[in-house]
Amino acid sequence: MIDLSVKIGGLKFANPILTASGTFGSGEEFSHFFDLNHLGGIVSKAVTPEPRIGNPSPRIAETPCGMLNSIGLTNAGVKQFVKEKLPFLQSLETKVIVNVAGKTIDDFSTVIKNIEDAGGVDGYEINISCPNVKEGGMAFGVDPIITGKITGQTRNATDKCLIVKLSPNVTSISDIAIAAENEGADGLSVINTLVGMAVDVNTKRPKLATVKGGLSGPAIKPVAIAKVFEVVNAVKIPVIGVGGIMELNDVLEFLITGATAIQVGTANFVSPQISEQLVFDLKNYCQKNSIQTMADIIGSLKI
Ligand SMILES: Cc1cc2nc3c(=O)[nH]c(=O)nc-3n(C[C@H](O)[C@H](O)[C@H](O)COP(=O)(O)O)c2cc1C
């Protein structure tokens, strides 16, 4: 029997394949493609205290080997989330992580408290790394002191699994990672999107209305691998690798580098069943290579 399970804090995931925030709706949108319970976990779209309409269009542009987005944390606010999205998520056996965002430090714990009252989720991913908002987002995630404050405050708001999502757009990702670990994070998601920009040569206008946006997809995978490598060598808590995962070898690359789990993002737009396929592919790989547990692969990098 192959055991694909992994643990982050006290939370056990049946396998290391999760979906990345903002690329998988609130799960329900993908439920007619496959049985979501095959996944290790689902990470919801960002939830903020109040509704947000997000940024003006165009807010998506295709780029070589990836895409730019400037969605700007569009969501209906935590009250609507609890009413409309949570009941479906509560019906799932797979682990449910809610991605939390805010304009102020207090916003993060406000969202968590509202969801804790309703119950039924397994953990939270604190998004201090969104490059597409003027207030909060990446502005928080580039500062170790603010990162520590938000982590400490959200830690006090929940006993559930607390994951902090880090930005690659920083001088030293290790300093931010250590700040989150010191204030009680159970795990770290590495990475959110890289700041990017593209120009339409015919109109001479930027392809995004916000001018700059967040780059994701295979183009960012080597950056994500390097950031995972840096962070796993700086902290003791588990790291979730995110960035450009399209196929099994990408999953293996992150696990070998030391990630305990991974998230599938942009690939969901190309192939909505890809995350389930990766669970099957990982199981087959383990069978063929006589791998019994994920500990046999995680961090097996040879330098
Ligand atoms: C359209 C879109 C929306 C996103 N929305 C969020 C979000 O709400 N919260 C968040 O933490 N990350 C968000 N992300 C970042 C992804 O979760 C992920 O970190 C990033 O895209 C890198 O992974 P990938 O290359 O596999 O897409 C979004 C990414 C995309 C492409």
PDB file of C-alpha atoms and ligand atoms in Angstrom, residues 20-23 44-46 60 67 69 71 73 99 125 127 129 165 191-193 215-218 220 242-245 263-267 269, ligand 1:
ATOM      1  CA  ALA A  20      -3.956  27.198  -5.957  1.00  0.00           C
ATOM      2  CA  SER A  21      -6.061  30.140  -4.831  1.00  0.00           C
ATOM      3  CA  GLY A  22      -7.810  32.142  -7.540  1.00  0.00           C
ATOM      4  CA  THR A  23      -7.487  29.455 -10.200  1.00  0.00           C
ATOM      5  CA  SER A  44     -10.381  28.962  -2.133  1.00  0.00           C
ATOM      6  CA  LYS A  45     -10.239  32.287  -3.960  1.00  0.00           C
ATOM      7  CA  ALA A  46      -9.231  35.157  -1.658  1.00  0.00           C
ATOM      8  CA  ILE A  60      -5.864  38.899 -18.049  1.00  0.00           C
ATOM      9  CA  MET A  67      -0.206  34.640 -18.202  1.00  0.00           C
ATOM     10  CA  ASN A  69      -3.452  38.776 -14.266  1.00  0.00           C
ATOM     11  CA  ILE A  71      -7.882  40.494 -10.928  1.00  0.00           C
ATOM     12  CA  LEU A  73      -9.020  40.031  -5.172  1.00  0.00           C
ATOM     13  CA  ASN A  99      -7.339  32.083   1.241  1.00  0.00           C
ATOM     14  CA  GLU A 125      -3.861  30.584   3.748  1.00  0.00           C
ATOM     15  CA  ASN A 127      -2.367  36.095   1.349  1.00  0.00           C
ATOM     16  CA  SER A 129       1.632  38.473  -1.444  1.00  0.00           C
ATOM     17  CA  LYS A 165       1.633  32.677   1.317  1.00  0.00           C
ATOM     18  CA  ILE A 191       5.210  31.489  -4.355  1.00  0.00           C
ATOM     19  CA  ASN A 192       2.544  33.986  -5.376  1.00  0.00           C
ATOM     20  CA  THR A 193       2.875  35.654  -8.808  1.00  0.00           C
ATOM     21  CA  LEU A 215       2.920  36.591 -13.896  1.00  0.00           C
ATOM     22  CA  SER A 216       2.096  32.892 -13.443  1.00  0.00           C
ATOM     23  CA  GLY A 217       2.441  29.612 -15.340  1.00  0.00           C
ATOM     24  CA  PRO A 218       5.446  27.545 -16.515  1.00  0.00           C
ATOM     25  CA  ILE A 220       7.842  31.185 -13.329  1.00  0.00           C
ATOM     26  CA  VAL A 242       3.449  26.775  -6.166  1.00  0.00           C
ATOM     27  CA  GLY A 243       4.390  28.065  -9.604  1.00  0.00           C
ATOM     28  CA  GLY A 244       4.128  26.678 -13.105  1.00  0.00           C
ATOM     29  CA  ILE A 245       3.138  23.098 -12.317  1.00  0.00           C
ATOM     30  CA  GLN A 263      -0.526  23.661  -5.600  1.00  0.00           C
ATOM     31  CA  VAL A 264      -1.725  23.634  -9.188  1.00  0.00           C
ATOM     32  CA  GLY A 265      -2.669  27.105 -10.494  1.00  0.00           C
ATOM     33  CA  THR A 266      -2.658  28.371 -14.090  1.00  0.00           C
ATOM     34  CA  ALA A 267      -2.726  24.772 -15.412  1.00  0.00           C
ATOM     35  CA  PHE A 269      -7.302  27.052 -17.007  1.00  0.00           C
TER      36      PHE A 269
HETATM   37  C1  LIG B   1      -6.207  34.466 -12.272  1.00  0.00           C
HETATM   38  C2  LIG B   1      -5.423  34.265 -11.003  1.00  0.00           C
HETATM   39  C3  LIG B   1      -5.979  34.643  -9.780  1.00  0.00           C
HETATM   40  C4  LIG B   1      -5.267  34.466  -8.584  1.00  0.00           C
HETATM   41  N1  LIG B   1      -5.850  34.816  -7.397  1.00  0.00           N
HETATM   42  C5  LIG B   1      -5.181  34.592  -6.227  1.00  0.00           C
HETATM   43  C6  LIG B   1      -5.802  34.868  -4.981  1.00  0.00           C
HETATM   44  O1  LIG B   1      -6.961  35.275  -4.894  1.00  0.00           O
HETATM   45  N2  LIG B   1      -5.066  34.659  -3.840  1.00  0.00           N
HETATM   46  C7  LIG B   1      -3.765  34.169  -3.887  1.00  0.00           C
HETATM   47  O2  LIG B   1      -3.143  33.988  -2.835  1.00  0.00           O
HETATM   48  N3  LIG B   1      -3.180  33.868  -5.072  1.00  0.00           N
HETATM   49  C8  LIG B   1      -3.849  34.064  -6.228  1.00  0.00           C
HETATM   50  N4  LIG B   1      -3.251  33.743  -7.426  1.00  0.00           N
HETATM   51  C9  LIG B   1      -1.874  33.177  -7.439  1.00  0.00           C
HETATM   52  C10 LIG B   1      -1.894  31.654  -7.556  1.00  0.00           C
HETATM   53  O3  LIG B   1      -2.565  31.054  -6.459  1.00  0.00           O
HETATM   54  C11 LIG B   1      -0.463  31.081  -7.657  1.00  0.00           C
HETATM   55  O4  LIG B   1       0.269  31.424  -6.496  1.00  0.00           O
HETATM   56  C12 LIG B   1       0.287  31.600  -8.870  1.00  0.00           C
HETATM   57  O5  LIG B   1      -0.567  31.711  -9.984  1.00  0.00           O
HETATM   58  C13 LIG B   1       1.483  30.720  -9.243  1.00  0.00           C
HETATM   59  O6  LIG B   1       1.085  29.408  -9.568  1.00  0.00           O
HETATM   60  P1  LIG B   1       0.832  28.910 -11.099  1.00  0.00           P
HETATM   61  O7  LIG B   1       2.024  29.325 -11.894  1.00  0.00           O
HETATM   62  O8  LIG B   1       0.667  27.423 -10.996  1.00  0.00           O
HETATM   63  O9  LIG B   1      -0.411  29.595 -11.560  1.00  0.00           O
HETATM   64  C14 LIG B   1      -3.956  33.904  -8.624  1.00  0.00           C
HETATM   65  C15 LIG B   1      -3.396  33.521  -9.866  1.00  0.00           C
HETATM   66  C16 LIG B   1      -4.109  33.685 -11.043  1.00  0.00           C
HETATM   67  C17 LIG B   1      -3.488  33.246 -12.343  1.00  0.00           C
END
